[in-house]
Each structure stands twice: as structure tokens, then as C-alpha cells.
Amino acid sequence: MSSKTNMSDEAAVPKKGDVIDHTWRPLFKQPLPAGRPRSWYIQHNRRLKAMRLAIALLDSGAFSADVATNDKIRETAETVGVHWPSDATCRMVRRMMQAQR
């Protein structure tokens, strides 16, 4: 048998209008679009990190942005295995948590 996984065993990136019936499987990672300014890539990665941290905080029971101090967010980042977030990322996490209400 081959050591490569079968393409049908992994979740593909859904197209617009497709129903996602396999949420428990990770989607394929796609390369970021080329030709954007560096600041776009930095902001994009910061948004992804903030989203991961906001989800982890909400899952841990911190439902209010007031509870999410920089220290709490950084503890969560260490637990989840995400690099230490900057102050700007911590502010973004709190804004995302406020928006979910």
C-alpha cells in the first residue's frame, strides 16, 4: 500500500453553494494569493490567529471580552500552541468576542 493518503479520504475545499457534511475533517490548506503587499499577509495571519484564540477562549468558557485580558489570551495561546500574540492581536481577539454577541 502507498504511504500517501487517498484524496477521497480528505476533505476538499468546498465550492460556493456546496454543503459541508464533514466538519470534523480539516480542509486542505491553500497557498495565499501572490502579489499582495506584505502588510496584507501580516494582517491576514493576525486575523487567523485572533480567530483561533477567540474560539479557544469561547470554548473554555470566557464568553465576555471583559474577561479576556492580555494575560488570559496569552495563556490560552500557550495552551492551544499558538505563538505569543502581540497587543494588537489581543485587541483583535476582544473585538471578535464582542462581535459574537
PDB file of C-alpha atoms in Angstrom:
ATOM      1  CA  MET A   1       0.000   0.000   0.000  1.00  0.00           C
ATOM      2  CA  SER A   2       1.055   3.541  -0.641  1.00  0.00           C
ATOM      3  CA  SER A   3       2.013   5.840   2.233  1.00  0.00           C
ATOM      4  CA  LYS A   4       0.102   8.704   0.593  1.00  0.00           C
ATOM      5  CA  THR A   5      -3.453   9.274   1.691  1.00  0.00           C
ATOM      6  CA  ASN A   6      -6.252   8.811  -0.753  1.00  0.00           C
ATOM      7  CA  MET A   7      -7.682  12.123  -1.974  1.00  0.00           C
ATOM      8  CA  SER A   8     -11.215  10.907  -1.310  1.00  0.00           C
ATOM      9  CA  ASP A   9     -10.351  10.345   2.390  1.00  0.00           C
ATOM     10  CA  GLU A  10      -9.543  14.014   2.941  1.00  0.00           C
ATOM     11  CA  ALA A  11     -11.900  16.948   2.857  1.00  0.00           C
ATOM     12  CA  ALA A  12     -11.636  19.164  -0.186  1.00  0.00           C
ATOM     13  CA  VAL A  13     -12.183  22.895  -0.119  1.00  0.00           C
ATOM     14  CA  PRO A  14     -15.917  23.382  -0.682  1.00  0.00           C
ATOM     15  CA  LYS A  15     -17.068  25.426  -3.630  1.00  0.00           C
ATOM     16  CA  LYS A  16     -19.664  28.176  -3.292  1.00  0.00           C
ATOM     17  CA  GLY A  17     -23.063  26.618  -2.570  1.00  0.00           C
ATOM     18  CA  ASP A  18     -21.660  23.198  -1.529  1.00  0.00           C
ATOM     19  CA  VAL A  19     -22.949  21.686   1.702  1.00  0.00           C
ATOM     20  CA  ILE A  20     -20.212  20.863   4.231  1.00  0.00           C
ATOM     21  CA  ASP A  21     -21.111  17.476   5.689  1.00  0.00           C
ATOM     22  CA  HIS A  22     -17.633  16.645   7.004  1.00  0.00           C
ATOM     23  CA  THR A  23     -16.886  19.393   9.507  1.00  0.00           C
ATOM     24  CA  TRP A  24     -14.801  17.057  11.658  1.00  0.00           C
ATOM     25  CA  ARG A  25     -12.109  16.759   8.961  1.00  0.00           C
ATOM     26  CA  PRO A  26      -9.693  19.621   8.264  1.00  0.00           C
ATOM     27  CA  LEU A  27      -9.831  21.265   4.874  1.00  0.00           C
ATOM     28  CA  PHE A  28      -6.861  21.344   2.516  1.00  0.00           C
ATOM     29  CA  LYS A  29      -4.588  24.295   3.089  1.00  0.00           C
ATOM     30  CA  GLN A  30      -4.315  26.503   0.050  1.00  0.00           C
ATOM     31  CA  PRO A  31      -1.459  28.874  -0.704  1.00  0.00           C
ATOM     32  CA  LEU A  32      -2.148  32.541  -0.168  1.00  0.00           C
ATOM     33  CA  PRO A  33      -2.594  34.634  -3.318  1.00  0.00           C
ATOM     34  CA  ALA A  34       0.623  36.055  -4.715  1.00  0.00           C
ATOM     35  CA  GLY A  35       1.276  39.690  -5.460  1.00  0.00           C
ATOM     36  CA  ARG A  36      -0.304  41.320  -2.421  1.00  0.00           C
ATOM     37  CA  PRO A  37       1.602  43.838  -0.286  1.00  0.00           C
ATOM     38  CA  ARG A  38       3.396  42.411   2.758  1.00  0.00           C
ATOM     39  CA  SER A  39       1.028  44.245   5.117  1.00  0.00           C
ATOM     40  CA  TRP A  40      -1.903  42.243   3.684  1.00  0.00           C
ATOM     41  CA  TYR A  41      -0.240  38.927   4.582  1.00  0.00           C
ATOM     42  CA  ILE A  42       0.614  40.149   8.084  1.00  0.00           C
ATOM     43  CA  GLN A  43      -2.971  41.304   8.676  1.00  0.00           C
ATOM     44  CA  HIS A  44      -4.397  38.086   7.226  1.00  0.00           C
ATOM     45  CA  ASN A  45      -2.276  35.896   9.521  1.00  0.00           C
ATOM     46  CA  ARG A  46      -3.114  38.123  12.508  1.00  0.00           C
ATOM     47  CA  ARG A  47      -6.838  37.661  11.792  1.00  0.00           C
ATOM     48  CA  LEU A  48      -6.421  33.887  11.619  1.00  0.00           C
ATOM     49  CA  LYS A  49      -4.520  33.799  14.911  1.00  0.00           C
ATOM     50  CA  ALA A  50      -7.091  36.054  16.597  1.00  0.00           C
ATOM     51  CA  MET A  51      -9.909  33.847  15.340  1.00  0.00           C
ATOM     52  CA  ARG A  52      -8.240  30.694  16.691  1.00  0.00           C
ATOM     53  CA  LEU A  53      -7.696  32.363  20.064  1.00  0.00           C
ATOM     54  CA  ALA A  54     -11.240  33.761  20.240  1.00  0.00           C
ATOM     55  CA  ILE A  55     -12.676  30.309  19.526  1.00  0.00           C
ATOM     56  CA  ALA A  56     -10.430  28.722  22.165  1.00  0.00           C
ATOM     57  CA  LEU A  57     -11.467  31.344  24.740  1.00  0.00           C
ATOM     58  CA  LEU A  58     -15.147  30.875  23.957  1.00  0.00           C
ATOM     59  CA  ASP A  59     -14.742  27.094  24.220  1.00  0.00           C
ATOM     60  CA  SER A  60     -13.033  27.486  27.604  1.00  0.00           C
ATOM     61  CA  GLY A  61     -15.958  29.490  28.981  1.00  0.00           C
ATOM     62  CA  ALA A  62     -14.711  33.071  28.620  1.00  0.00           C
ATOM     63  CA  PHE A  63     -17.811  34.496  26.944  1.00  0.00           C
ATOM     64  CA  SER A  64     -17.146  38.174  27.608  1.00  0.00           C
ATOM     65  CA  ALA A  65     -14.460  40.371  26.119  1.00  0.00           C
ATOM     66  CA  ASP A  66     -14.046  41.912  29.589  1.00  0.00           C
ATOM     67  CA  VAL A  67     -12.765  38.555  30.880  1.00  0.00           C
ATOM     68  CA  ALA A  68     -10.241  38.259  28.037  1.00  0.00           C
ATOM     69  CA  THR A  69      -7.268  40.175  29.370  1.00  0.00           C
ATOM     70  CA  ASN A  70      -3.958  40.118  27.527  1.00  0.00           C
ATOM     71  CA  ASP A  71      -2.619  37.643  30.111  1.00  0.00           C
ATOM     72  CA  LYS A  72      -5.624  35.334  29.689  1.00  0.00           C
ATOM     73  CA  ILE A  73      -5.313  35.452  25.891  1.00  0.00           C
ATOM     74  CA  ARG A  74      -1.589  34.692  26.086  1.00  0.00           C
ATOM     75  CA  GLU A  75      -2.184  31.773  28.481  1.00  0.00           C
ATOM     76  CA  THR A  76      -4.734  30.409  26.029  1.00  0.00           C
ATOM     77  CA  ALA A  77      -2.252  30.835  23.165  1.00  0.00           C
ATOM     78  CA  GLU A  78       0.300  28.780  25.076  1.00  0.00           C
ATOM     79  CA  THR A  79      -2.288  26.086  25.813  1.00  0.00           C
ATOM     80  CA  VAL A  80      -3.509  25.926  22.213  1.00  0.00           C
ATOM     81  CA  GLY A  81       0.018  26.007  20.778  1.00  0.00           C
ATOM     82  CA  VAL A  82      -0.190  29.366  19.031  1.00  0.00           C
ATOM     83  CA  HIS A  83       2.756  31.788  19.099  1.00  0.00           C
ATOM     84  CA  TRP A  84       2.672  34.547  21.714  1.00  0.00           C
ATOM     85  CA  PRO A  85       0.182  37.198  20.496  1.00  0.00           C
ATOM     86  CA  SER A  86       1.026  40.886  20.336  1.00  0.00           C
ATOM     87  CA  ASP A  87      -1.064  43.599  21.958  1.00  0.00           C
ATOM     88  CA  ALA A  88      -2.682  44.310  18.568  1.00  0.00           C
ATOM     89  CA  THR A  89      -3.702  40.650  18.217  1.00  0.00           C
ATOM     90  CA  CYS A  90      -5.109  40.651  21.763  1.00  0.00           C
ATOM     91  CA  ARG A  91      -7.243  43.709  20.896  1.00  0.00           C
ATOM     92  CA  MET A  92      -8.468  41.925  17.776  1.00  0.00           C
ATOM     93  CA  VAL A  93      -9.434  38.855  19.850  1.00  0.00           C
ATOM     94  CA  ARG A  94     -11.524  41.045  22.167  1.00  0.00           C
ATOM     95  CA  ARG A  95     -13.227  42.758  19.199  1.00  0.00           C
ATOM     96  CA  MET A  96     -14.091  39.356  17.722  1.00  0.00           C
ATOM     97  CA  MET A  97     -15.526  38.228  21.060  1.00  0.00           C
ATOM     98  CA  GLN A  98     -17.620  41.399  21.293  1.00  0.00           C
ATOM     99  CA  ALA A  99     -18.933  40.883  17.774  1.00  0.00           C
ATOM    100  CA  GLN A 100     -20.210  37.371  18.553  1.00  0.00           C
ATOM    101  CA  ARG A 101     -22.885  38.665  20.970  1.00  0.00           C
TER     102      ARG A 101
END
